PDB file of C-alpha atoms in Angstrom:
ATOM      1  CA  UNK K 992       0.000   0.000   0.000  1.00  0.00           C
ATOM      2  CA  UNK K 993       1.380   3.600  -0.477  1.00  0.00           C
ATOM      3  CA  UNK K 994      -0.047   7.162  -0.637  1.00  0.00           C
ATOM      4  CA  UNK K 995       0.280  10.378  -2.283  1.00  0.00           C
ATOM      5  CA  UNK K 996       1.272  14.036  -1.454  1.00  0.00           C
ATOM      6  CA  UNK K 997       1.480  16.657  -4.331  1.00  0.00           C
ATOM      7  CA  UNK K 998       1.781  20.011  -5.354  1.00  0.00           C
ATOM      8  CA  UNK K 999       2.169  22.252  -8.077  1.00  0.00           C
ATOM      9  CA  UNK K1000       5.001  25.120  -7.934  1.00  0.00           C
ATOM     10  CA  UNK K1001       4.766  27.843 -10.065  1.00  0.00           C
ATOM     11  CA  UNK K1002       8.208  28.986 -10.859  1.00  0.00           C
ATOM     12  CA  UNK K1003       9.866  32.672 -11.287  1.00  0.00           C
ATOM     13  CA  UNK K1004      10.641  33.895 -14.930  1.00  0.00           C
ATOM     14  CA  UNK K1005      14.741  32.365 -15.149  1.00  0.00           C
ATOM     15  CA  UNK K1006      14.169  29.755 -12.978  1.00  0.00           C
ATOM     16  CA  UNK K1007      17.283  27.759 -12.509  1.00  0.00           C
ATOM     17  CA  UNK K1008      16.461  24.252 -12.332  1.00  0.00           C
ATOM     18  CA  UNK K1009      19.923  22.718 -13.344  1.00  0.00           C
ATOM     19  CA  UNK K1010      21.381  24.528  -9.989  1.00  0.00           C
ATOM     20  CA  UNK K1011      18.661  22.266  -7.572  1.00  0.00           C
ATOM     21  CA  UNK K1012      19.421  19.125 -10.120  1.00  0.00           C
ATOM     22  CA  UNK K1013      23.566  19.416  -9.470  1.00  0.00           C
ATOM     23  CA  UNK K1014      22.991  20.003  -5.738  1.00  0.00           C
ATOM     24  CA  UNK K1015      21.079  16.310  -5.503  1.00  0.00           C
ATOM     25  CA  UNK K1016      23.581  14.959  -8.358  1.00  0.00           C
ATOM     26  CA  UNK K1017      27.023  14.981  -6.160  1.00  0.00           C
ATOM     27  CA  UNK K1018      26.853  11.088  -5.477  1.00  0.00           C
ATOM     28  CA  UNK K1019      27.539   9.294  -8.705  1.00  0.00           C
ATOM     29  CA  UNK K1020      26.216   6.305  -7.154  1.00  0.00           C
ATOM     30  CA  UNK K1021      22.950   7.532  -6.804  1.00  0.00           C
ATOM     31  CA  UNK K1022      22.419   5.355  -3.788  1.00  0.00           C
ATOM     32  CA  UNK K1023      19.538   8.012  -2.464  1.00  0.00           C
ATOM     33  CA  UNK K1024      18.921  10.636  -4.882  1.00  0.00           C
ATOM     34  CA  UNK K1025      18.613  10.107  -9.215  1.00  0.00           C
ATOM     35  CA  UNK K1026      18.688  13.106 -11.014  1.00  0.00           C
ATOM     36  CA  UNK K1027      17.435  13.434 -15.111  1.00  0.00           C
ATOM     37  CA  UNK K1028      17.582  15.907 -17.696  1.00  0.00           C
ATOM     38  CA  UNK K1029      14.570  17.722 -15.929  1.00  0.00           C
ATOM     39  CA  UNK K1030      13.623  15.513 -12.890  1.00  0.00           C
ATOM     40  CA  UNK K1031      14.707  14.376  -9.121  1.00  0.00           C
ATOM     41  CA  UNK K1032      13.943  11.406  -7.165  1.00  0.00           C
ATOM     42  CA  UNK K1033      15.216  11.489  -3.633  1.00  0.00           C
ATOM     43  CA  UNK K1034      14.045   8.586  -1.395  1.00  0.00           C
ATOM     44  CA  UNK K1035      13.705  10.290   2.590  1.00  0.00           C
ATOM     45  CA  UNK K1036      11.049   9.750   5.262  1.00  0.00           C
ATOM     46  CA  UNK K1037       7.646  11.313   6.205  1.00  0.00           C
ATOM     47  CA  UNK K1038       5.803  10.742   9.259  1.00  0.00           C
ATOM     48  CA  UNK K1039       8.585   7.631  10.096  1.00  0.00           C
ATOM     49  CA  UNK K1040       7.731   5.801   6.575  1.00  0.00           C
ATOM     50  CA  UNK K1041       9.775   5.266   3.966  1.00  0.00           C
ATOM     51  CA  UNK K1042       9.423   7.562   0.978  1.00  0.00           C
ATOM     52  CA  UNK K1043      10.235   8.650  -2.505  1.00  0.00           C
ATOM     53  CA  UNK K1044      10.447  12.727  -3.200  1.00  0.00           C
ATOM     54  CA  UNK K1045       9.940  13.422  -7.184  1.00  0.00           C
ATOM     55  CA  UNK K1046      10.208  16.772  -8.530  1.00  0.00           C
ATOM     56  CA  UNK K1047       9.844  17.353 -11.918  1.00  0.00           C
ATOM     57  CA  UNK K1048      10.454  20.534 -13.776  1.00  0.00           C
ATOM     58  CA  UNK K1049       8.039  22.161 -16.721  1.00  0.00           C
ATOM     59  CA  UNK K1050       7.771  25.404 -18.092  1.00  0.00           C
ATOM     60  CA  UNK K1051       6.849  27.894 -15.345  1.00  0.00           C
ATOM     61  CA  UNK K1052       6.454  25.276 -13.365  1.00  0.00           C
ATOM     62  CA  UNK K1053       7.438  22.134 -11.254  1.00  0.00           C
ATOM     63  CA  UNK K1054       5.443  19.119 -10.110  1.00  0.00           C
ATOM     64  CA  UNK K1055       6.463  17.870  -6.748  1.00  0.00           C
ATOM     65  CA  UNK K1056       5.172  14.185  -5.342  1.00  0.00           C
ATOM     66  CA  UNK K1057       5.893  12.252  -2.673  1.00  0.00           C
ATOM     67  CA  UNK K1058       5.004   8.412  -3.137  1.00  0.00           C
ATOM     68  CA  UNK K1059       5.248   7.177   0.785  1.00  0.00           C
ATOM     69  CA  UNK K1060       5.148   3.381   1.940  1.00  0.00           C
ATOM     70  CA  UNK K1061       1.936   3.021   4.025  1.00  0.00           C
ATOM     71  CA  UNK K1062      -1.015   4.329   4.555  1.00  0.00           C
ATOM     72  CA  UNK K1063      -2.072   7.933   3.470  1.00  0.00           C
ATOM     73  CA  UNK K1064      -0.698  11.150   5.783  1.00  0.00           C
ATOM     74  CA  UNK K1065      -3.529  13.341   7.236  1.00  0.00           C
ATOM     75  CA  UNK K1066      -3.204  17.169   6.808  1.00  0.00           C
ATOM     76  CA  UNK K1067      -0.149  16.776   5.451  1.00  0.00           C
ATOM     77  CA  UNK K1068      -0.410  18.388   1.701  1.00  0.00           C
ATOM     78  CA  UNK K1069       0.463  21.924   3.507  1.00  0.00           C
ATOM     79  CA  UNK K1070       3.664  20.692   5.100  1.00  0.00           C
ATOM     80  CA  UNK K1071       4.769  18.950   1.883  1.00  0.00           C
ATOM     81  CA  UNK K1072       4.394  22.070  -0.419  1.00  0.00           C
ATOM     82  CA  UNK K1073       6.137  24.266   2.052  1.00  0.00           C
ATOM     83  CA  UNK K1074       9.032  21.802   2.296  1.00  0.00           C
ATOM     84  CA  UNK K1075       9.254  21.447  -1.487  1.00  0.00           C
ATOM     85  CA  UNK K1076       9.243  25.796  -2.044  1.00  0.00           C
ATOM     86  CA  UNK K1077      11.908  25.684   0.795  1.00  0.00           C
ATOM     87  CA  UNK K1078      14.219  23.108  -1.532  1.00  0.00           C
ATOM     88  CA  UNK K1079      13.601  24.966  -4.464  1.00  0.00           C
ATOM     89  CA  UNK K1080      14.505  28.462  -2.927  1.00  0.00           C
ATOM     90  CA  UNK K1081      11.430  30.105  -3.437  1.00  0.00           C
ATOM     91  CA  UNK K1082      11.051  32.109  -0.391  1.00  0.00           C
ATOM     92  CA  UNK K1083      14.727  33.447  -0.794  1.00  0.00           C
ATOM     93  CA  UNK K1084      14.478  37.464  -2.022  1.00  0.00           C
ATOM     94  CA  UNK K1085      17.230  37.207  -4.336  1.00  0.00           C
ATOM     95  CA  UNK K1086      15.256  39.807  -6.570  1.00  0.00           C
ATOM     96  CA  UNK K1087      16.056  42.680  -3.666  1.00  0.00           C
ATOM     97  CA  UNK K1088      19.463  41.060  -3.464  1.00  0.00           C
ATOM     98  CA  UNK K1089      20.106  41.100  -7.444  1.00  0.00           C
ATOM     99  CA  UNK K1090      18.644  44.705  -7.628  1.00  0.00           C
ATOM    100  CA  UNK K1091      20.416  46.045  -4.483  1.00  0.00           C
ATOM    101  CA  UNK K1092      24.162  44.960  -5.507  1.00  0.00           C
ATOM    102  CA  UNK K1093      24.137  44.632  -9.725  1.00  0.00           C
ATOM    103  CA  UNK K1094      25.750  48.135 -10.031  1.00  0.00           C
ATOM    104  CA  UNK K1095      28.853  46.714  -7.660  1.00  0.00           C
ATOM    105  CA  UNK K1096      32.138  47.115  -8.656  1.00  0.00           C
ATOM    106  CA  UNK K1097      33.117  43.654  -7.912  1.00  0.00           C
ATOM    107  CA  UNK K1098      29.947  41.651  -7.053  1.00  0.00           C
ATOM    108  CA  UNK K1099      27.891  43.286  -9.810  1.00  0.00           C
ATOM    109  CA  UNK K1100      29.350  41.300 -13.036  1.00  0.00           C
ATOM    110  CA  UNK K1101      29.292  38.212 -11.077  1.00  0.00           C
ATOM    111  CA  UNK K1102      25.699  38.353 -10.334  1.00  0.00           C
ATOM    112  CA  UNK K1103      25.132  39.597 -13.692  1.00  0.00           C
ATOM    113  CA  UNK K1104      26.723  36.084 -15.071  1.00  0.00           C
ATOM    114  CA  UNK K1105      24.669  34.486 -12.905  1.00  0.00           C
ATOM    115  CA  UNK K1106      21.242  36.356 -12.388  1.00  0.00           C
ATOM    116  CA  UNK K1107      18.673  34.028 -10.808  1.00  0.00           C
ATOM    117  CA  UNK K1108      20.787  31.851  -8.547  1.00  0.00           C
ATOM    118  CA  UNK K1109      19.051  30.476  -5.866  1.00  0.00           C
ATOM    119  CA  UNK K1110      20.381  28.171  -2.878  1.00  0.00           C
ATOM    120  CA  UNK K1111      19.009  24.664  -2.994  1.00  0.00           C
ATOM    121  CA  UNK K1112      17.904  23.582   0.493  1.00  0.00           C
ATOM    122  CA  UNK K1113      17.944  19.982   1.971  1.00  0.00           C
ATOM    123  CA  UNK K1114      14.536  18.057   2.334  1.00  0.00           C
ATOM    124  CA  UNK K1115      15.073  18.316   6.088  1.00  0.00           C
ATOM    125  CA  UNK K1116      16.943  20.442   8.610  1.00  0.00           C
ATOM    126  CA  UNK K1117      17.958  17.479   9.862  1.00  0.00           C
ATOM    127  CA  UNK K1118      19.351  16.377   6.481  1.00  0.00           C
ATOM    128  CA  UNK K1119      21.609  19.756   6.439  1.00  0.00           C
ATOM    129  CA  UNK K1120      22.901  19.486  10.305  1.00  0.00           C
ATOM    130  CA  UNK K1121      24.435  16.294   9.539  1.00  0.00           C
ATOM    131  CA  UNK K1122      25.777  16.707   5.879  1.00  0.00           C
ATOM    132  CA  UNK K1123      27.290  20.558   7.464  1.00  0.00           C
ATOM    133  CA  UNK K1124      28.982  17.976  10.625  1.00  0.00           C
ATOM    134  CA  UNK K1125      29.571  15.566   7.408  1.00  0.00           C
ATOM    135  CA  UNK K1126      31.906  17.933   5.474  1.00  0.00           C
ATOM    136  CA  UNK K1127      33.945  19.645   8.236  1.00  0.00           C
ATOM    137  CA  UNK K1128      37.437  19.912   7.107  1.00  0.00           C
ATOM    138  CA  UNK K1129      37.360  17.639   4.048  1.00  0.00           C
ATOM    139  CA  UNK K1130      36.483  17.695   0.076  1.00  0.00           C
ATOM    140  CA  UNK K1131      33.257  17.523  -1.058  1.00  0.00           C
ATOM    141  CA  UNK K1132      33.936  14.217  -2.937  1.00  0.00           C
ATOM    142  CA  UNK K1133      34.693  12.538   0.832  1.00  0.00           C
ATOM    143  CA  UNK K1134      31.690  14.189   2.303  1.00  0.00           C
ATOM    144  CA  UNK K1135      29.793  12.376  -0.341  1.00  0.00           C
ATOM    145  CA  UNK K1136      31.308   9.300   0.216  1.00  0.00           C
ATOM    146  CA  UNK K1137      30.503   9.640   3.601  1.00  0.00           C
ATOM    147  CA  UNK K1138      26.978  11.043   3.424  1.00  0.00           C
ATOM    148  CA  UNK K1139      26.541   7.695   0.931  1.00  0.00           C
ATOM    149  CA  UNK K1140      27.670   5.619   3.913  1.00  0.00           C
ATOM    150  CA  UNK K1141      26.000   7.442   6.563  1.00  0.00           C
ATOM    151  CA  UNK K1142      22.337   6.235   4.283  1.00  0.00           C
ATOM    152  CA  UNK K1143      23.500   2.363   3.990  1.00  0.00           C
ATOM    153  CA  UNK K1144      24.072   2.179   7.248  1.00  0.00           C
ATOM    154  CA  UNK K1145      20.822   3.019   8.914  1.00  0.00           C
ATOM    155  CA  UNK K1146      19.378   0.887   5.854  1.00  0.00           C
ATOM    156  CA  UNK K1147      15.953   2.473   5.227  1.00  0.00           C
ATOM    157  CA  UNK K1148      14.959   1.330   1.436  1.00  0.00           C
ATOM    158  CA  UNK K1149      11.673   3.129  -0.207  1.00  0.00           C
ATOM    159  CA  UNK K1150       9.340   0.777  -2.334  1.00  0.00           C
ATOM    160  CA  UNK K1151      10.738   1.987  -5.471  1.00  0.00           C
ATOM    161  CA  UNK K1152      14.389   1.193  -4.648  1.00  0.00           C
ATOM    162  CA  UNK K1153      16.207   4.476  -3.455  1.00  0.00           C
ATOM    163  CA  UNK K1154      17.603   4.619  -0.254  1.00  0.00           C
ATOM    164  CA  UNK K1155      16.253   6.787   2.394  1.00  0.00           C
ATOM    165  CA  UNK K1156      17.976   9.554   4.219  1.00  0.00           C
ATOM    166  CA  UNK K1157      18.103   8.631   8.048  1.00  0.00           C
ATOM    167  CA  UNK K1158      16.245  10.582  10.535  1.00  0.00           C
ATOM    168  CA  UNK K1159      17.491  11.321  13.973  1.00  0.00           C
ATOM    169  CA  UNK K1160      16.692   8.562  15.794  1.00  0.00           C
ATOM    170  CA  UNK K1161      17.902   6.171  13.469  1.00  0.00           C
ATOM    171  CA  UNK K1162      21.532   7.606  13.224  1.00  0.00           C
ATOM    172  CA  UNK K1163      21.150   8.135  16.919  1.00  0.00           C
ATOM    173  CA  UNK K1164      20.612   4.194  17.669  1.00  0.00           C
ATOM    174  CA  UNK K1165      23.666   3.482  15.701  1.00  0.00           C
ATOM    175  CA  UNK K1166      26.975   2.584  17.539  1.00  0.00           C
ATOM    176  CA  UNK K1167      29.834   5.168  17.517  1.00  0.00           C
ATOM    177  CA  UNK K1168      32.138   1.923  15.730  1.00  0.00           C
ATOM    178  CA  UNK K1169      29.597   1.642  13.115  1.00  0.00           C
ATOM    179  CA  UNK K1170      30.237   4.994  12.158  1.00  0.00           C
ATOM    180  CA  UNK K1171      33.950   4.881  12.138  1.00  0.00           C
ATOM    181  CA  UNK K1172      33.677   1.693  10.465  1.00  0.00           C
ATOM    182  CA  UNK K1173      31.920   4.518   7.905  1.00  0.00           C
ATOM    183  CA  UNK K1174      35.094   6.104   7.691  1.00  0.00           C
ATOM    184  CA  UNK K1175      34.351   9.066  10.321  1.00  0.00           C
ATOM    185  CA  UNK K1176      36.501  10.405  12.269  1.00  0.00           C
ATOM    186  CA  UNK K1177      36.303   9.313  16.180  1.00  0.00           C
ATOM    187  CA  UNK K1178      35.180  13.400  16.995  1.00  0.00           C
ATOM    188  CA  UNK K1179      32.571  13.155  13.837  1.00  0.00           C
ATOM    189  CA  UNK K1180      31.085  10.349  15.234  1.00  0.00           C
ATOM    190  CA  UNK K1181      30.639  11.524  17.922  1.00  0.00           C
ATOM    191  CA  UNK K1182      29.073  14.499  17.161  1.00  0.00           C
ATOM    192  CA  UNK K1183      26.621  13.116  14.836  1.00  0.00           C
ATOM    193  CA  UNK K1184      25.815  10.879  16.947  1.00  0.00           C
ATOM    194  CA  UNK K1185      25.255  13.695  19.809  1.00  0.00           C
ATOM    195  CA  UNK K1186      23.068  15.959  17.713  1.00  0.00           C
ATOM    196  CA  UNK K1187      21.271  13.165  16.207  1.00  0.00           C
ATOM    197  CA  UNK K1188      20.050  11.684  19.643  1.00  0.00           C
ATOM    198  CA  UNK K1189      19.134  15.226  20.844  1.00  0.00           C
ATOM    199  CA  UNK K1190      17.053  16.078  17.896  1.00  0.00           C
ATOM    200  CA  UNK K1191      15.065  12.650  18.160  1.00  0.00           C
ATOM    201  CA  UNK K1192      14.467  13.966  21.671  1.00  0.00           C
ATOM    202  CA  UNK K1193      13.252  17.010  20.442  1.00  0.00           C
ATOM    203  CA  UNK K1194      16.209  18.900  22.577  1.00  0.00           C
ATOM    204  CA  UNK K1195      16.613  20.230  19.772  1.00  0.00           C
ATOM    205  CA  UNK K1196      13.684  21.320  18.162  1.00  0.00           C
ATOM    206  CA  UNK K1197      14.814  21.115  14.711  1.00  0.00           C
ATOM    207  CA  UNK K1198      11.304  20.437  13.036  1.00  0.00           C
ATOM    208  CA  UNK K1199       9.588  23.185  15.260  1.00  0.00           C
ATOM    209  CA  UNK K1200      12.231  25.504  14.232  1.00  0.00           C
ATOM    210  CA  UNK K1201      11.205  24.414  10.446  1.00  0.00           C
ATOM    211  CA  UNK K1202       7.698  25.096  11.043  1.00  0.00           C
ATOM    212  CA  UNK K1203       8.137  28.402  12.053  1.00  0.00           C
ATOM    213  CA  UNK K1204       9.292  29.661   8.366  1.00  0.00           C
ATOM    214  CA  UNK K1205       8.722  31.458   6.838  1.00  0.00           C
ATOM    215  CA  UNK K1206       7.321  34.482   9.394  1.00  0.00           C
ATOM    216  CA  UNK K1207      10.459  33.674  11.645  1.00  0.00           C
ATOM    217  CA  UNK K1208      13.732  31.858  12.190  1.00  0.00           C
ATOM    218  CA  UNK K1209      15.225  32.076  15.912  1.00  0.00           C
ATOM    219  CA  UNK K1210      18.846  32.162  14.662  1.00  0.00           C
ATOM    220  CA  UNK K1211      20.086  33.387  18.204  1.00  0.00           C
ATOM    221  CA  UNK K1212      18.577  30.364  19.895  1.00  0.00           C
ATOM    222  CA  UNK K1213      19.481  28.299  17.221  1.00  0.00           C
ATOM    223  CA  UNK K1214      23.032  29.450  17.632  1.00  0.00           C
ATOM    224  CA  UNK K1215      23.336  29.747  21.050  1.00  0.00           C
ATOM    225  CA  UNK K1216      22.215  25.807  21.007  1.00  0.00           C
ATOM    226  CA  UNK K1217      24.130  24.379  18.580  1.00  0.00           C
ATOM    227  CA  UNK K1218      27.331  26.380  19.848  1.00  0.00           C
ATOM    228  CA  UNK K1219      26.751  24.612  22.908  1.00  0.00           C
ATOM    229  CA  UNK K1220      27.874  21.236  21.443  1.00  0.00           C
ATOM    230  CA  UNK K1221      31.427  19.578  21.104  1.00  0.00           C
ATOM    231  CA  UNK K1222      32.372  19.703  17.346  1.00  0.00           C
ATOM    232  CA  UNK K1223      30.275  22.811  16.225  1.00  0.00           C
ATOM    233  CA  UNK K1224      31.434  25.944  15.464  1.00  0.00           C
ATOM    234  CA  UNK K1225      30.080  28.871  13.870  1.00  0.00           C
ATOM    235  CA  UNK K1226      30.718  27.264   9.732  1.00  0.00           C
ATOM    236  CA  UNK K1227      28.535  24.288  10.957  1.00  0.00           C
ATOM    237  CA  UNK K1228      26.167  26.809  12.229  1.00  0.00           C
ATOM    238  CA  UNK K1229      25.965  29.289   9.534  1.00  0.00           C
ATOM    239  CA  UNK K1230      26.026  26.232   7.060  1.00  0.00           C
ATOM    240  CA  UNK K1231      23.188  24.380   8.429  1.00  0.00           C
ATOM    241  CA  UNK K1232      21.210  27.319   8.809  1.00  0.00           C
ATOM    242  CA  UNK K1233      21.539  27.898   4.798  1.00  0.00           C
ATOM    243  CA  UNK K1234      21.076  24.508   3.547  1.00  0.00           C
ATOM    244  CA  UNK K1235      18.381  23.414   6.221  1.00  0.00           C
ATOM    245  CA  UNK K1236      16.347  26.844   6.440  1.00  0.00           C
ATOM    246  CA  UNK K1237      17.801  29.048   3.553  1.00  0.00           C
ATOM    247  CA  UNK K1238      18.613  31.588   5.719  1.00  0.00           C
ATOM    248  CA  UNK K1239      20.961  33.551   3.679  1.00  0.00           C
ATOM    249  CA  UNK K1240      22.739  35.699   6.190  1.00  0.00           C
ATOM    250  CA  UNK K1241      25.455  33.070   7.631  1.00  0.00           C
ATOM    251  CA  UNK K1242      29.044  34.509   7.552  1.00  0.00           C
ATOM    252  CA  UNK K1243      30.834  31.811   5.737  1.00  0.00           C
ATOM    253  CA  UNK K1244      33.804  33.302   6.165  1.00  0.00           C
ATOM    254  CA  UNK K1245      35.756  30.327   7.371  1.00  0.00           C
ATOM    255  CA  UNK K1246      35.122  28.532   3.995  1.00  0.00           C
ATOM    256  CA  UNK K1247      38.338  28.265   2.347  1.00  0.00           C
ATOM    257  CA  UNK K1248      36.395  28.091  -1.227  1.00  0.00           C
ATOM    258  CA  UNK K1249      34.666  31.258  -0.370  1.00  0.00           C
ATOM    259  CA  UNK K1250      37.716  33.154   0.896  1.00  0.00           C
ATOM    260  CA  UNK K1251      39.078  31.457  -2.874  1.00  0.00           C
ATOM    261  CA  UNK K1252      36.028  33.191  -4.284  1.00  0.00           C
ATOM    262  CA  UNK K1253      36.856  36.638  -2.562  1.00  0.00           C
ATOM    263  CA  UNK K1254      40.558  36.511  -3.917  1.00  0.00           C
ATOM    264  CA  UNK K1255      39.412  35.915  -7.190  1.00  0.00           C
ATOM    265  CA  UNK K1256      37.398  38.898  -7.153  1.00  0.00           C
ATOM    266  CA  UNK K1257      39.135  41.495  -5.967  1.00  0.00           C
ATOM    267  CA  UNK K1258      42.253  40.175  -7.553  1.00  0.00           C
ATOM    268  CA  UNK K1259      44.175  39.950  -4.271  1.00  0.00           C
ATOM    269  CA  UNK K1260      47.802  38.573  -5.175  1.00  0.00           C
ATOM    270  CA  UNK K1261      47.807  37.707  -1.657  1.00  0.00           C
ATOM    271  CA  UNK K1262      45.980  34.835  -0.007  1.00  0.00           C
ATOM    272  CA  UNK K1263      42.573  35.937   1.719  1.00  0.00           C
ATOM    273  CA  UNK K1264      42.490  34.574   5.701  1.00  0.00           C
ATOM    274  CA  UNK K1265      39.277  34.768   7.766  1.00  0.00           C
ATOM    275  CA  UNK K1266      39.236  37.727   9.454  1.00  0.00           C
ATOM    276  CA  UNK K1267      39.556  40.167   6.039  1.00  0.00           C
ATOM    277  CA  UNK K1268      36.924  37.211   4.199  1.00  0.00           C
ATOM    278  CA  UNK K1269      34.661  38.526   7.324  1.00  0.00           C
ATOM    279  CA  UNK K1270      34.860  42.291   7.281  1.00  0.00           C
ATOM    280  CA  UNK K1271      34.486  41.942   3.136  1.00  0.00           C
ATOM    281  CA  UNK K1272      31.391  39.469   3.770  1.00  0.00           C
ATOM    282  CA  UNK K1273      29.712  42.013   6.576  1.00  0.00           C
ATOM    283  CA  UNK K1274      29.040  44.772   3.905  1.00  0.00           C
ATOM    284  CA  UNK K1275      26.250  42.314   2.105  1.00  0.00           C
ATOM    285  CA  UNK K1276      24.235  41.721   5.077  1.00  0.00           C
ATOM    286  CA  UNK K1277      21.730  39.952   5.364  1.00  0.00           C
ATOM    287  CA  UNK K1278      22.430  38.193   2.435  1.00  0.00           C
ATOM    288  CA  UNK K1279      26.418  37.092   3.054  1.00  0.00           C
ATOM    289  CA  UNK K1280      25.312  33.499   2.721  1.00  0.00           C
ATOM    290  CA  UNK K1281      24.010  34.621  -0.760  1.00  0.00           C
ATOM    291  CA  UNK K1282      26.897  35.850  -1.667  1.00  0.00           C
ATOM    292  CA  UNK K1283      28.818  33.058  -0.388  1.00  0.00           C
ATOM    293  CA  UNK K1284      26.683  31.013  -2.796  1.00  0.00           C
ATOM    294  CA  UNK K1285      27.505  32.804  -5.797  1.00  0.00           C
ATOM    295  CA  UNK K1286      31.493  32.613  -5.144  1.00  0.00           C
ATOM    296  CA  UNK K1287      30.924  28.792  -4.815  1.00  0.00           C
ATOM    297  CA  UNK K1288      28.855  28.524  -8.223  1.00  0.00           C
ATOM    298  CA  UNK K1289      31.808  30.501  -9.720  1.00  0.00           C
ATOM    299  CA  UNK K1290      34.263  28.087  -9.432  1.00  0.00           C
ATOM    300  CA  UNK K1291      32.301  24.856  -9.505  1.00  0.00           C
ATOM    301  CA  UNK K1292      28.742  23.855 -10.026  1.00  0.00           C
ATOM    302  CA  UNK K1293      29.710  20.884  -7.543  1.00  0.00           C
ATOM    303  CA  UNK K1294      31.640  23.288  -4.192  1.00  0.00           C
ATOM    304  CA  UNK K1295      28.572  23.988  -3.073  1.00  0.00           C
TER     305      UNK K1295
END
């Protein structure tokens, strides 16, 4: 038996689909996510059931579905269309951004190349807290491999044959050897396994904190609790808080690919270190996170 959630998006004039396709296209494998010429499948969870996430793109619009294992949701078409508009940017006010910053000596030819660009958000803030914990320190090719391993080894399978991203309490029940056995680090392991067994006992209110978008986001508290734990720091914060809410004000300033991106464009001979990549980043607030998207999406459709 399965169900049904869907939802018809329309889409902004320059809607750019290919940037949401390349986010969900980083693991060759394709172990949870397939991605097509105009379509993605992502296999995740909904109300604790197995499920499969398809989002296909048209003109002006996208189709978004979600094909769960089980009996059919109640009340739950309004929380699926706000969760697919959050993954597809849609609340982000990159037209004020765009507008505000296009006559800029340095930004302004960069957005110019790349008018439109919106941040693709994960299905779950959930999803985002661990991938952000996932790719501390390393390339995004390991995080992959990682993220891949992280999936097979809470071994959730949807109907249809993707593999489902954990949820808390699953990556909370496993041990901390099964995840080194993943190839994290000891501290990783820890840490993910910290946050995820918090979360599952809604000590951190991840899912509340989702639901009270898009009137609000309680960044301070959100801060102030994640800063609290062993193996956080402020780019874990700031990351998470883009990927898993879209908030686009996150000083990414410790990201050696945007402090790259900053050299590049204002043709420093001179490497850029974290405290100039933060005073350069302050003058686009509240959209540094935006901006730290763009440098990313400048150098590779896959840094990001």
């Amino acid at each position: 038996m399965s169900a049904r959630l869907s939802s018809i998006l329309p889409l902004p004039a320059g809607f750019r689909s290919r940037d949401i396709l390349a986010f969900h296209k980083r693991d060759a494998q394709e172990v949870g996510e397939r991605v097509g010429v105009d379509v993605l499948e992502k296999g995740m969870q909904w109300e604790g059931r197995p499920a499969c996430l398809s989002i296909r793109f048209g003109t002006g619009q996208a189709i978004a579905e979600l094909a769960i294992d089980g009996d059919a949701p109640v009340g739950g078409e309004g929380r699926f269309e706000a969760m697919a508009r959050r993954m597809l940017g849609l609340g982000q006010g990159i037209e004020a951004f765009e507008e505000r910053y296009r006559d800029h000596p340095g930004l302004g030819p960069l957005l110019a190349r790349q008018s439109g660009l919106r941040v693709p958000v994960t299905a779950t803030p959930f999803e985002a807290l661990t991938w952000a914990v996932t790719g501390q320190q390393i390339s995004v090719g390991a995080a992959v491999s990682l993220r891949r391993k992280l999936i097979l080894a809470t071994g959730v399978r949807h109907s249809g044959g993707l593999m489902c991203y954990p949820e808390a309490r699953q990556v909370g029940a496993l041990a901390e050897d099964e995840l080194r056995g993943a190839g994290f680090s000891a501290a990783k392991a820890r840490t993910l396994l910290t946050v995820s067994q918090l979360a599952a006992d809604d000590r951190l209110p991840l899912d509340t904190w989702c639901q009270t978008l898009p009137v609000v986001l309680p960044v301070d508290e959100i801060r102030d609790r994640l800063l609290e734990l062993r193996g956080i720091g402020p780019w874990t914060v700031n990351y998470m808080l883009l990927r898993g809410f879209g908030w686009l004000d996150g000083s990414l300033h410790g990201d050696v690919a945007v402090r790259r991106g900053i050299q590049t464009l204002i043709a420093s001979p001179d490497r850029i270190g974290e405290n100039l990549a933060r005073e350069w980043l302050a003058d686009f607030s509240p959209w540094r996170a935006l901006v730290a998207a763009h440098l990313w999406a400048a150098q590779s459709s896959t840094a990001y």
